[in-house]
mmCIF file of C-alpha atoms in Angstrom:
data_model
loop_
_atom_site.group_PDB
_atom_site.id
_atom_site.type_symbol
_atom_site.label_atom_id
_atom_site.label_comp_id
_atom_site.label_asym_id
_atom_site.label_seq_id
_atom_site.Cartn_x
_atom_site.Cartn_y
_atom_site.Cartn_z
ATOM 1 C CA MET A 6 22.049 -28.656 6.291
ATOM 2 C CA LYS A 7 23.013 -25.431 8.014
ATOM 3 C CA ARG A 8 23.902 -22.481 5.843
ATOM 4 C CA PRO A 9 27.323 -20.899 6.465
ATOM 5 C CA MET A 10 27.319 -17.598 8.306
ATOM 6 C CA LEU A 11 27.527 -14.528 6.094
ATOM 7 C CA PRO A 12 30.565 -12.315 6.587
ATOM 8 C CA LEU A 13 29.661 -9.232 8.598
ATOM 9 C CA ALA A 14 30.354 -6.802 5.757
ATOM 10 C CA LEU A 15 28.189 -8.794 3.346
ATOM 11 C CA ALA A 16 25.413 -9.082 5.920
ATOM 12 C CA LEU A 17 25.441 -5.325 6.354
ATOM 13 C CA ALA A 18 25.450 -4.819 2.606
ATOM 14 C CA LEU A 19 22.398 -7.042 2.307
ATOM 15 C CA GLY A 20 20.601 -5.143 5.053
ATOM 16 C CA ILE A 21 20.137 -8.225 7.287
ATOM 17 C CA GLY A 22 21.567 -6.637 10.427
ATOM 18 C CA ALA A 23 19.745 -7.367 13.659
ATOM 19 C CA GLY A 24 17.135 -4.855 14.698
ATOM 20 C CA THR A 25 16.472 -3.358 11.238
ATOM 21 C CA SER A 26 12.871 -4.335 10.681
ATOM 22 C CA ASN A 27 12.668 -2.373 7.434
ATOM 23 C CA ALA A 28 15.864 -3.768 5.916
ATOM 24 C CA GLN A 29 16.125 -4.138 2.166
ATOM 25 C CA SER A 30 17.562 -7.391 0.807
ATOM 26 C CA LEU A 31 19.701 -8.013 -2.256
ATOM 27 C CA PRO A 32 19.820 -11.267 -4.192
ATOM 28 C CA ALA A 33 22.806 -13.472 -3.428
ATOM 29 C CA SER A 34 23.609 -13.319 -7.129
ATOM 30 C CA ALA A 35 24.171 -9.549 -6.932
ATOM 31 C CA GLY A 36 27.756 -8.657 -7.796
ATOM 32 C CA ILE A 37 30.305 -7.724 -5.170
ATOM 33 C CA SER A 38 30.207 -4.193 -6.591
ATOM 34 C CA GLN A 39 26.583 -3.833 -5.447
ATOM 35 C CA ASN A 40 27.458 -5.070 -1.971
ATOM 36 C CA LEU A 41 30.377 -2.639 -1.685
ATOM 37 C CA ALA A 42 28.210 0.168 -3.055
ATOM 38 C CA ALA A 43 25.587 -0.582 -0.411
ATOM 39 C CA LEU A 44 28.325 -0.043 2.167
ATOM 40 C CA GLY A 45 29.191 3.305 0.569
ATOM 41 C CA ALA A 46 32.498 2.135 -0.913
ATOM 42 C CA PHE A 47 31.654 3.760 -4.244
ATOM 43 C CA PRO A 48 28.519 5.221 -5.875
ATOM 44 C CA LEU A 49 26.067 3.019 -7.739
ATOM 45 C CA ASP A 50 23.157 4.033 -9.925
ATOM 46 C CA PRO A 51 20.055 3.304 -7.763
ATOM 47 C CA ALA A 52 18.213 2.141 -10.878
ATOM 48 C CA THR A 53 20.493 -0.912 -10.987
ATOM 49 C CA LEU A 54 19.503 -2.059 -7.489
ATOM 50 C CA PRO A 55 16.855 -4.775 -7.260
ATOM 51 C CA ALA A 56 13.398 -3.716 -6.088
ATOM 52 C CA PRO A 57 12.702 -4.650 -2.455
ATOM 53 C CA SER A 58 10.681 -7.812 -1.921
ATOM 54 C CA VAL A 59 9.939 -7.042 1.746
ATOM 55 C CA ARG A 60 9.262 -3.730 3.487
ATOM 56 C CA ASN A 61 8.289 -2.533 6.908
ATOM 57 C CA GLY A 62 4.566 -2.161 7.552
ATOM 58 C CA HIS A 63 5.141 1.436 8.620
ATOM 59 C CA ASP A 64 6.425 2.216 5.121
ATOM 60 C CA ILE A 65 3.074 1.149 3.653
ATOM 61 C CA PHE A 66 1.261 3.340 6.140
ATOM 62 C CA THR A 67 3.582 6.265 5.354
ATOM 63 C CA ALA A 68 3.117 5.866 1.589
ATOM 64 C CA PHE A 69 -0.636 6.005 2.129
ATOM 65 C CA ARG A 70 -0.444 9.124 4.309
ATOM 66 C CA GLU A 71 1.922 10.891 1.905
ATOM 67 C CA GLY A 72 -0.393 10.225 -1.046
ATOM 68 C CA LEU A 73 -3.580 11.687 0.467
ATOM 69 C CA ALA A 74 -5.226 14.598 -1.312
ATOM 70 C CA ASP A 75 -6.436 15.816 2.101
ATOM 71 C CA PRO A 76 -3.510 15.023 4.427
ATOM 72 C CA GLN A 77 -5.175 16.482 7.526
ATOM 73 C CA CYS A 78 -8.364 15.085 9.003
ATOM 74 C CA ASP A 79 -11.071 17.185 10.664
ATOM 75 C CA ALA A 80 -12.360 14.544 13.062
ATOM 76 C CA ASP A 81 -15.107 16.835 14.364
ATOM 77 C CA ALA A 82 -16.574 17.060 10.874
ATOM 78 C CA THR A 83 -16.779 13.286 10.376
ATOM 79 C CA ASN A 84 -19.791 11.132 11.101
ATOM 80 C CA PRO A 85 -19.326 9.337 14.473
ATOM 81 C CA ARG A 86 -21.360 6.433 13.132
ATOM 82 C CA TRP A 87 -18.832 5.734 10.404
ATOM 83 C CA ARG A 88 -15.825 6.300 12.658
ATOM 84 C CA LYS A 89 -17.229 3.619 14.968
ATOM 85 C CA HIS A 90 -18.082 1.356 12.037
ATOM 86 C CA PHE A 91 -14.494 1.414 10.744
ATOM 87 C CA ALA A 92 -12.744 1.501 14.110
ATOM 88 C CA HIS A 93 -11.545 -2.071 13.502
ATOM 89 C CA ALA A 94 -9.610 -1.188 10.310
ATOM 90 C CA PRO A 95 -6.243 -0.361 11.960
ATOM 91 C CA ALA A 96 -6.356 -3.600 13.959
ATOM 92 C CA ARG A 97 -6.920 -5.564 10.762
ATOM 93 C CA LEU A 98 -3.882 -3.923 9.207
ATOM 94 C CA GLY A 99 -1.926 -4.804 12.323
ATOM 95 C CA ASN A 100 -3.001 -8.478 12.333
ATOM 96 C CA ILE A 101 -0.109 -10.544 10.984
ATOM 97 C CA GLU A 102 -2.475 -13.375 10.004
ATOM 98 C CA ASP A 103 -4.673 -11.057 7.923
ATOM 99 C CA ASP A 104 -3.935 -10.272 4.263
ATOM 100 C CA ALA A 105 -5.247 -6.709 4.605
ATOM 101 C CA LEU A 106 -1.882 -4.935 5.064
ATOM 102 C CA PRO A 107 -0.007 -6.448 2.078
ATOM 103 C CA LEU A 108 -3.115 -6.000 -0.114
ATOM 104 C CA PHE A 109 -3.490 -2.415 1.093
ATOM 105 C CA GLY A 110 0.178 -1.844 0.250
ATOM 106 C CA TYR A 111 -0.345 -3.283 -3.240
ATOM 107 C CA VAL A 112 -3.310 -0.973 -3.920
ATOM 108 C CA VAL A 113 -1.465 2.072 -2.528
ATOM 109 C CA ASP A 114 1.468 1.249 -4.832
ATOM 110 C CA GLN A 115 -0.803 1.058 -7.894
ATOM 111 C CA LEU A 116 -2.535 4.341 -7.059
ATOM 112 C CA ARG A 117 0.710 6.218 -6.448
ATOM 113 C CA ALA A 118 2.156 4.864 -9.694
ATOM 114 C CA ALA A 119 -0.936 6.288 -11.444
ATOM 115 C CA HIS A 120 -0.542 9.637 -9.575
ATOM 116 C CA LEU A 121 -3.934 9.265 -7.889
ATOM 117 C CA PRO A 122 -4.965 10.220 -4.341
ATOM 118 C CA THR A 123 -4.556 7.366 -1.879
ATOM 119 C CA GLU A 124 -8.013 8.063 -0.462
ATOM 120 C CA PHE A 125 -9.019 5.642 -3.224
ATOM 121 C CA ALA A 126 -7.112 2.845 -1.426
ATOM 122 C CA LEU A 127 -9.862 2.952 1.208
ATOM 123 C CA ILE A 128 -12.556 1.900 -1.287
ATOM 124 C CA PRO A 129 -11.854 -1.851 -0.882
ATOM 125 C CA PHE A 130 -12.273 -1.461 2.885
ATOM 126 C CA ILE A 131 -15.792 -0.188 2.241
ATOM 127 C CA GLU A 132 -16.624 -2.516 -0.617
ATOM 128 C CA SER A 133 -15.168 -5.853 0.473
ATOM 129 C CA GLY A 134 -13.245 -5.404 3.702
ATOM 130 C CA TYR A 135 -10.097 -6.042 1.618
ATOM 131 C CA ARG A 136 -11.151 -9.618 0.872
ATOM 132 C CA PRO A 137 -10.499 -10.678 -2.748
ATOM 133 C CA ALA A 138 -13.091 -13.490 -2.549
ATOM 134 C CA ALA A 139 -15.924 -11.266 -1.256
ATOM 135 C CA ARG A 140 -19.283 -11.900 -2.934
ATOM 136 C CA ASN A 141 -22.504 -9.961 -2.537
ATOM 137 C CA PRO A 142 -25.773 -11.905 -3.021
ATOM 138 C CA SER A 143 -26.987 -9.098 -5.298
ATOM 139 C CA GLY A 144 -24.085 -9.594 -7.698
ATOM 140 C CA PRO A 145 -21.061 -7.388 -6.870
ATOM 141 C CA THR A 146 -17.920 -9.487 -6.485
ATOM 142 C CA GLY A 147 -14.273 -9.248 -5.526
ATOM 143 C CA LEU A 148 -11.972 -6.743 -3.864
ATOM 144 C CA TRP A 149 -13.626 -3.771 -5.612
ATOM 145 C CA GLN A 150 -17.150 -5.288 -5.800
ATOM 146 C CA PHE A 151 -17.681 -4.832 -9.537
ATOM 147 C CA ILE A 152 -20.999 -5.911 -11.017
ATOM 148 C CA GLY A 153 -20.785 -7.978 -14.192
ATOM 149 C CA SER A 154 -21.692 -5.225 -16.670
ATOM 150 C CA THR A 155 -19.248 -2.711 -15.158
ATOM 151 C CA ALA A 156 -16.512 -5.347 -15.122
ATOM 152 C CA ARG A 157 -16.978 -6.055 -18.831
ATOM 153 C CA ASN A 158 -17.099 -2.332 -19.629
ATOM 154 C CA HIS A 159 -13.694 -1.979 -17.948
ATOM 155 C CA ARG A 160 -12.124 -4.970 -19.679
ATOM 156 C CA ILE A 161 -12.057 -7.364 -16.740
ATOM 157 C CA PRO A 162 -11.915 -10.886 -18.246
ATOM 158 C CA MET A 163 -15.006 -12.968 -17.449
ATOM 159 C CA GLU A 164 -15.083 -16.105 -19.576
ATOM 160 C CA ASN A 165 -14.379 -19.832 -19.690
ATOM 161 C CA GLY A 166 -14.913 -20.353 -15.986
ATOM 162 C CA TYR A 167 -12.701 -17.411 -15.039
ATOM 163 C CA ASP A 168 -14.148 -14.427 -13.166
ATOM 164 C CA GLY A 169 -11.555 -11.640 -13.241
ATOM 165 C CA ARG A 170 -13.471 -9.721 -10.572
ATOM 166 C CA LEU A 171 -12.017 -12.253 -8.126
ATOM 167 C CA SER A 172 -8.495 -11.434 -9.330
ATOM 168 C CA ALA A 173 -6.873 -8.720 -7.200
ATOM 169 C CA VAL A 174 -4.623 -7.982 -10.192
ATOM 170 C CA ASP A 175 -7.310 -7.692 -12.890
ATOM 171 C CA SER A 176 -9.831 -5.887 -10.698
ATOM 172 C CA THR A 177 -7.293 -3.428 -9.245
ATOM 173 C CA GLN A 178 -5.937 -2.584 -12.674
ATOM 174 C CA ALA A 179 -9.499 -1.917 -13.879
ATOM 175 C CA ALA A 180 -10.412 0.079 -10.756
ATOM 176 C CA VAL A 181 -7.307 2.287 -11.030
ATOM 177 C CA ARG A 182 -7.985 2.862 -14.726
ATOM 178 C CA TYR A 183 -11.622 3.770 -13.979
ATOM 179 C CA LEU A 184 -10.714 6.021 -11.049
ATOM 180 C CA LYS A 185 -8.099 7.823 -13.149
ATOM 181 C CA SER A 186 -10.773 8.527 -15.748
ATOM 182 C CA LEU A 187 -13.220 9.777 -13.093
ATOM 183 C CA HIS A 188 -10.530 11.852 -11.364
ATOM 184 C CA GLY A 189 -9.756 13.637 -14.634
ATOM 185 C CA MET A 190 -13.420 13.970 -15.597
ATOM 186 C CA PHE A 191 -14.247 15.717 -12.325
ATOM 187 C CA GLY A 192 -11.341 18.144 -12.257
ATOM 188 C CA GLY A 193 -9.193 16.241 -9.751
ATOM 189 C CA ASP A 194 -11.869 16.296 -7.018
ATOM 190 C CA TRP A 195 -11.527 12.914 -5.277
ATOM 191 C CA ARG A 196 -14.956 13.268 -3.639
ATOM 192 C CA LEU A 197 -16.759 13.641 -6.968
ATOM 193 C CA ALA A 198 -14.670 10.777 -8.345
ATOM 194 C CA VAL A 199 -15.713 8.335 -5.612
ATOM 195 C CA MET A 200 -19.332 9.448 -5.933
ATOM 196 C CA GLY A 201 -19.036 8.632 -9.621
ATOM 197 C CA TYR A 202 -17.492 5.261 -8.733
ATOM 198 C CA ASN A 203 -20.499 4.500 -6.534
ATOM 199 C CA ALA A 204 -23.357 5.951 -8.593
ATOM 200 C CA GLY A 205 -21.918 6.121 -12.105
ATOM 201 C CA GLU A 206 -20.355 9.148 -13.741
ATOM 202 C CA TYR A 207 -23.474 10.069 -15.730
ATOM 203 C CA ARG A 208 -25.604 10.499 -12.602
ATOM 204 C CA ILE A 209 -22.989 12.820 -11.126
ATOM 205 C CA LEU A 210 -22.764 14.831 -14.363
ATOM 206 C CA GLN A 211 -26.558 15.182 -14.484
ATOM 207 C CA SER A 212 -26.642 16.276 -10.850
ATOM 208 C CA LEU A 213 -23.954 18.893 -11.496
ATOM 209 C CA ARG A 214 -25.911 20.295 -14.446
ATOM 210 C CA ARG A 215 -29.126 20.364 -12.427
ATOM 211 C CA ALA A 216 -27.398 22.312 -9.635
ATOM 212 C CA GLY A 217 -25.667 24.702 -12.059
ATOM 213 C CA MET A 218 -22.277 23.552 -10.789
ATOM 214 C CA ASN A 219 -19.154 22.278 -12.477
ATOM 215 C CA ALA A 220 -16.187 20.246 -11.250
ATOM 216 C CA GLN A 221 -14.321 23.384 -10.191
ATOM 217 C CA ASN A 222 -17.021 24.892 -7.961
ATOM 218 C CA ALA A 223 -18.977 21.778 -6.966
ATOM 219 C CA ARG A 224 -20.129 21.183 -3.410
ATOM 220 C CA PRO A 225 -20.447 17.378 -3.390
ATOM 221 C CA ALA A 226 -22.630 17.218 -0.279
ATOM 222 C CA GLU A 227 -25.170 19.577 -1.900
ATOM 223 C CA LEU A 228 -25.610 17.828 -5.245
ATOM 224 C CA PRO A 229 -29.319 17.104 -5.847
ATOM 225 C CA GLY A 230 -31.085 13.882 -6.744
ATOM 226 C CA LEU A 231 -28.514 11.298 -5.625
ATOM 227 C CA SER A 232 -28.968 8.256 -3.412
ATOM 228 C CA PRO A 233 -28.196 8.639 0.327
ATOM 229 C CA ILE A 234 -25.735 5.779 -0.217
ATOM 230 C CA THR A 235 -23.730 7.964 -2.602
ATOM 231 C CA TYR A 236 -23.503 10.861 -0.146
ATOM 232 C CA ALA A 237 -22.572 8.419 2.622
ATOM 233 C CA TYR A 238 -19.787 6.998 0.444
ATOM 234 C CA VAL A 239 -17.751 10.177 0.820
ATOM 235 C CA GLU A 240 -18.520 10.306 4.553
ATOM 236 C CA LYS A 241 -17.294 6.722 4.956
ATOM 237 C CA LEU A 242 -13.992 7.384 3.184
ATOM 238 C CA HIS A 243 -13.366 10.548 5.173
ATOM 239 C CA ALA A 244 -14.177 8.809 8.475
ATOM 240 C CA LEU A 245 -11.923 5.874 7.591
ATOM 241 C CA ALA A 246 -9.045 8.212 6.715
ATOM 242 C CA CYS A 247 -9.487 9.886 10.104
ATOM 243 C CA VAL A 248 -9.510 6.525 11.901
ATOM 244 C CA LEU A 249 -6.192 5.612 10.285
ATOM 245 C CA GLU A 250 -4.694 9.021 11.097
ATOM 246 C CA GLN A 251 -5.732 8.736 14.744
ATOM 247 C CA ALA A 252 -4.202 5.243 14.879
ATOM 248 C CA GLU A 253 -0.777 6.905 14.734
ATOM 249 C CA GLN A 254 -1.350 8.048 18.323
ATOM 250 C CA ASN A 255 -1.728 4.454 19.562
ATOM 251 C CA PRO A 256 1.795 3.084 20.244
ATOM 252 C CA ASP A 257 0.633 -0.515 20.758
ATOM 253 C CA LEU A 258 -1.246 -0.499 17.483
ATOM 254 C CA MET A 259 1.633 1.106 15.590
ATOM 255 C CA ALA A 260 3.946 -1.536 17.036
ATOM 256 C CA THR A 261 1.882 -4.202 15.248
ATOM 257 C CA LEU A 262 2.680 -2.494 11.935
ATOM 258 C CA ASP A 263 6.399 -2.597 12.718
ATOM 259 C CA ARG A 264 7.025 -5.895 10.958
ATOM 260 C CA PRO A 265 8.259 -7.179 7.588
ATOM 261 C CA VAL A 266 5.513 -7.307 4.961
ATOM 262 C CA PRO A 267 5.912 -8.889 1.510
ATOM 263 C CA VAL A 268 5.705 -6.539 -1.460
ATOM 264 C CA LEU A 269 3.002 -7.994 -3.703
ATOM 265 C CA LYS A 270 3.192 -7.851 -7.484
ATOM 266 C CA SER A 271 1.628 -9.470 -10.522
ATOM 267 C CA HIS A 272 3.133 -12.673 -11.935
ATOM 268 C CA THR A 273 2.102 -14.649 -15.012
ATOM 269 C CA LEU A 274 1.146 -18.229 -14.238
ATOM 270 C CA PRO A 275 2.960 -20.609 -16.634
ATOM 271 C CA ALA A 276 0.842 -22.710 -18.990
ATOM 272 C CA ASN A 277 -0.414 -26.052 -17.657
ATOM 273 C CA THR A 278 0.653 -25.148 -14.120
ATOM 274 C CA SER A 279 -1.677 -25.191 -11.139
ATOM 275 C CA LEU A 280 -1.570 -22.345 -8.653
ATOM 276 C CA GLY A 281 -0.595 -24.733 -5.859
ATOM 277 C CA SER A 282 2.359 -26.253 -7.709
ATOM 278 C CA TRP A 283 3.575 -22.812 -8.786
ATOM 279 C CA ALA A 284 3.440 -21.626 -5.169
ATOM 280 C CA THR A 285 5.344 -24.689 -3.953
ATOM 281 C CA ARG A 286 7.978 -24.279 -6.644
ATOM 282 C CA ASN A 287 8.554 -20.701 -5.448
ATOM 283 C CA ALA A 288 8.740 -21.635 -1.745
ATOM 284 C CA LEU A 289 5.392 -19.958 -1.029
ATOM 285 C CA ASP A 290 2.514 -21.169 1.116
ATOM 286 C CA PRO A 291 -0.051 -22.621 -1.362
ATOM 287 C CA ALA A 292 -2.967 -21.858 0.983
ATOM 288 C CA HIS A 293 -1.889 -18.221 1.269
ATOM 289 C CA ILE A 294 -1.447 -17.825 -2.499
ATOM 290 C CA ALA A 295 -4.841 -19.443 -3.093
ATOM 291 C CA ARG A 296 -6.401 -16.984 -0.631
ATOM 292 C CA LEU A 297 -4.878 -14.063 -2.538
ATOM 293 C CA ASN A 298 -6.052 -15.475 -5.898
ATOM 294 C CA PRO A 299 -9.585 -16.893 -5.593
ATOM 295 C CA ALA A 300 -10.132 -16.408 -9.348
ATOM 296 C CA VAL A 301 -7.664 -19.196 -10.181
ATOM 297 C CA SER A 302 -9.276 -22.568 -9.487
ATOM 298 C CA VAL A 303 -7.886 -24.522 -12.466
ATOM 299 C CA PRO A 304 -4.699 -24.116 -14.557
ATOM 300 C CA ARG A 305 -5.151 -21.310 -17.067
ATOM 301 C CA ALA A 306 -2.444 -20.113 -19.440
ATOM 302 C CA GLY A 307 -1.435 -16.491 -19.153
ATOM 303 C CA VAL A 308 -3.501 -15.696 -16.075
ATOM 304 C CA ARG A 309 -1.984 -13.096 -13.746
ATOM 305 C CA VAL A 310 -1.643 -13.933 -10.083
ATOM 306 C CA LEU A 311 -0.772 -11.822 -7.067
ATOM 307 C CA ALA A 312 2.158 -13.024 -4.968
ATOM 308 C CA PRO A 313 5.265 -11.737 -3.165
ATOM 309 C CA ALA A 314 7.665 -9.911 -5.468
ATOM 310 C CA HIS A 315 10.456 -12.473 -5.049
ATOM 311 C CA ALA A 316 8.386 -15.300 -6.589
ATOM 312 C CA GLY A 317 9.974 -16.655 -9.726
ATOM 313 C CA SER A 318 13.409 -15.181 -8.979
ATOM 314 C CA GLY A 319 14.950 -18.555 -8.188
ATOM 315 C CA PRO A 320 16.385 -20.205 -5.090
ATOM 316 C CA GLN A 321 19.182 -17.662 -4.764
ATOM 317 C CA GLU A 322 16.769 -14.982 -3.497
ATOM 318 C CA ILE A 323 17.918 -14.377 0.082
ATOM 319 C CA SER A 324 14.838 -12.315 0.956
ATOM 320 C CA THR A 325 12.627 -15.445 0.913
ATOM 321 C CA ALA A 326 14.387 -16.991 3.890
ATOM 322 C CA THR A 327 14.844 -13.632 5.566
ATOM 323 C CA TYR A 328 11.138 -12.841 5.292
ATOM 324 C CA ALA A 329 10.095 -16.241 6.643
ATOM 325 C CA THR A 330 12.389 -15.896 9.651
ATOM 326 C CA ALA A 331 11.465 -12.280 10.335
ATOM 327 C CA THR A 332 7.737 -12.964 10.025
ATOM 328 C CA THR A 333 7.939 -15.839 12.502
ATOM 329 C CA THR A 334 9.818 -13.616 14.928
ATOM 330 C CA ALA A 335 7.347 -10.760 14.491
ATOM 331 C CA ALA A 336 4.402 -13.088 15.083
ATOM 332 C CA ALA A 337 5.906 -14.256 18.367
ATOM 333 C CA ALA A 338 6.914 -10.804 19.624
ATOM 334 C CA PRO A 339 6.095 -7.598 17.713
ATOM 335 C CA THR A 340 8.971 -5.131 17.701
ATOM 336 C CA ARG A 341 8.881 -2.390 20.303
ATOM 337 C CA THR A 342 11.477 0.307 20.806
ATOM 338 C CA THR A 343 13.130 0.173 24.211
ATOM 339 C CA ALA A 344 14.870 2.951 26.088
ATOM 340 C CA SER A 345 18.290 1.416 25.392
ATOM 341 C CA THR A 346 17.730 1.121 21.654
ATOM 342 C CA THR A 347 16.352 4.641 21.539
ATOM 343 C CA ALA A 348 19.471 5.957 23.239
ATOM 344 C CA SER A 349 21.683 3.975 20.891
ATOM 345 C CA THR A 350 19.802 5.218 17.842
ATOM 346 C CA SER A 351 19.924 8.811 19.048
ATOM 347 C CA SER A 352 23.679 8.466 19.551
ATOM 348 C CA GLY A 353 23.983 7.169 16.002
ATOM 349 C CA ALA A 354 21.923 10.100 14.736
ATOM 350 C CA ARG A 355 24.383 12.575 16.281
ATOM 351 C CA SER A 356 27.294 10.947 14.492
ATOM 352 C CA ALA A 357 25.541 10.563 11.137
ATOM 353 C CA ARG A 358 25.185 13.868 9.251
ATOM 354 C CA ARG A 359 24.062 12.476 5.882
ATOM 355 C CA HIS A 360 21.946 9.603 4.599
ATOM 356 C CA THR A 361 21.609 8.449 0.995
ATOM 357 C CA VAL A 362 18.062 7.284 0.285
ATOM 358 C CA ARG A 363 17.735 3.663 -0.835
ATOM 359 C CA SER A 364 14.937 1.986 -2.752
ATOM 360 C CA GLY A 365 11.855 1.453 -0.598
ATOM 361 C CA GLU A 366 12.800 3.937 2.140
ATOM 362 C CA SER A 367 10.440 6.679 3.306
ATOM 363 C CA ALA A 368 11.010 9.863 5.295
ATOM 364 C CA TRP A 369 9.223 8.259 8.254
ATOM 365 C CA SER A 370 11.414 5.147 8.276
ATOM 366 C CA ILE A 371 14.617 7.199 7.926
ATOM 367 C CA ALA A 372 13.632 9.579 10.728
ATOM 368 C CA ARG A 373 12.761 6.615 12.940
ATOM 369 C CA ARG A 374 16.042 4.885 12.122
ATOM 370 C CA TYR A 375 18.130 7.899 13.186
ATOM 371 C CA GLY A 376 15.945 8.786 16.174
ATOM 372 C CA ILE A 377 14.927 12.276 15.061
ATOM 373 C CA PRO A 378 11.428 13.789 14.639
ATOM 374 C CA LEU A 379 9.974 13.479 11.154
ATOM 375 C CA LYS A 380 9.163 17.190 11.069
ATOM 376 C CA ALA A 381 12.795 18.012 11.863
ATOM 377 C CA LEU A 382 14.063 15.789 9.056
ATOM 378 C CA LEU A 383 11.661 17.386 6.553
ATOM 379 C CA SER A 384 12.458 20.914 7.716
ATOM 380 C CA ARG A 385 16.243 20.444 7.544
ATOM 381 C CA ASN A 386 15.932 19.206 3.959
ATOM 382 C CA ASN A 387 13.321 21.727 2.755
ATOM 383 C CA LEU A 388 10.775 18.966 2.128
ATOM 384 C CA ASP A 389 7.042 19.013 2.734
ATOM 385 C CA ALA A 390 4.990 16.180 4.212
ATOM 386 C CA LYS A 391 3.903 14.922 0.770
ATOM 387 C CA ALA A 392 7.386 14.861 -0.742
ATOM 388 C CA ALA A 393 8.371 11.572 -2.377
ATOM 389 C CA LEU A 394 11.926 10.445 -1.703
ATOM 390 C CA LYS A 395 13.887 9.072 -4.628
ATOM 391 C CA PRO A 396 16.782 6.588 -4.414
ATOM 392 C CA GLY A 397 20.071 8.447 -4.437
ATOM 393 C CA MET A 398 18.804 11.582 -2.656
ATOM 394 C CA VAL A 399 21.095 12.741 0.161
ATOM 395 C CA LEU A 400 19.367 13.877 3.352
ATOM 396 C CA ARG A 401 20.943 16.118 6.014
ATOM 397 C CA PHE A 402 20.364 15.469 9.732
ATOM 398 C CA GLU A 403 21.780 18.692 11.138
ATOM 399 C CA GLU A 404 21.080 22.330 10.465
ATOM 400 C CA SER A 405 23.396 23.990 7.940
ATOM 401 C CA GLY A 406 26.664 25.024 9.530
ATOM 402 C CA SER A 407 26.314 22.712 12.548
#
């Protein structure tokens, strides 16, 4: 049965207009006041708006770049070996059939919520290639490659046939908690923190004492008595950050990120319910959900699973159908900006002097939408490159007095 066409005003309020790849969607059950508020008819507290269930891939990339402790990369100072080794990472993020981009977005979200540098979001690339089911013959397992003793020390459940290291939810929560502890222990130096993640905090503390250094004056590359693997860990992360920064100069590659990506979040699996039946009930692909949750092989009460944010919200969630349609379209033909759309957008930018930030929007996506340089948008609003936009903020597109 065909669904009736949405009225134009409602479609615009829901953000389903053609050509807006980073549109936010509202549930059909949202009141007419929310729809009118989305059109600017009257103000609405942004806190009352539903969280987005789909976002543009560029927004994930922007959130990562904005959260870096070292926002600028010195490519000449990185190891060419590791740059070559991780050269495939941007292509994996751009592959619509790969889970790397939504998982990367989930980890970036967790780190930013914990006020940690997003350099840490690169650790799963090094450890597991962003594969939740990754297993090492020597014992490390899962997205973050925890060994059994470390997993138990950080409260990852491992009992009754359930290995929480294979849970992206359990292992990420433990990794973020551990990294927050290391980040504080080593004075906010992300390099010392990741060295501690690799070698153990006590080895790093002993090395600092031996060198007569402390967290404030430490030179990580000069710490004595550590494994070459630990020194290389920092080199790998720095090289990978540079590879992702340089990817911004590749228009074809960036076009592959210009697609709708589900926002992943933790859900509690109901008692006596298999993962497959839960996925089917929520109009999700069971094979995809199983791939995201290799820890769940049998029904287990209270277990947390990773799935798109809209799961469990009921059949009225419009974003489910919107995401499925948009993803199919993106798979067939990734979005590319044409000269005509650029001209149209630039024309719109000249007529629009203000923009109210909505949930899920970034400075990059807003600048792109209005066809103006990101640096110009930041400068005109007295913002720096690491500024976080909050829903309800009003941005100016023209210089004062123009």
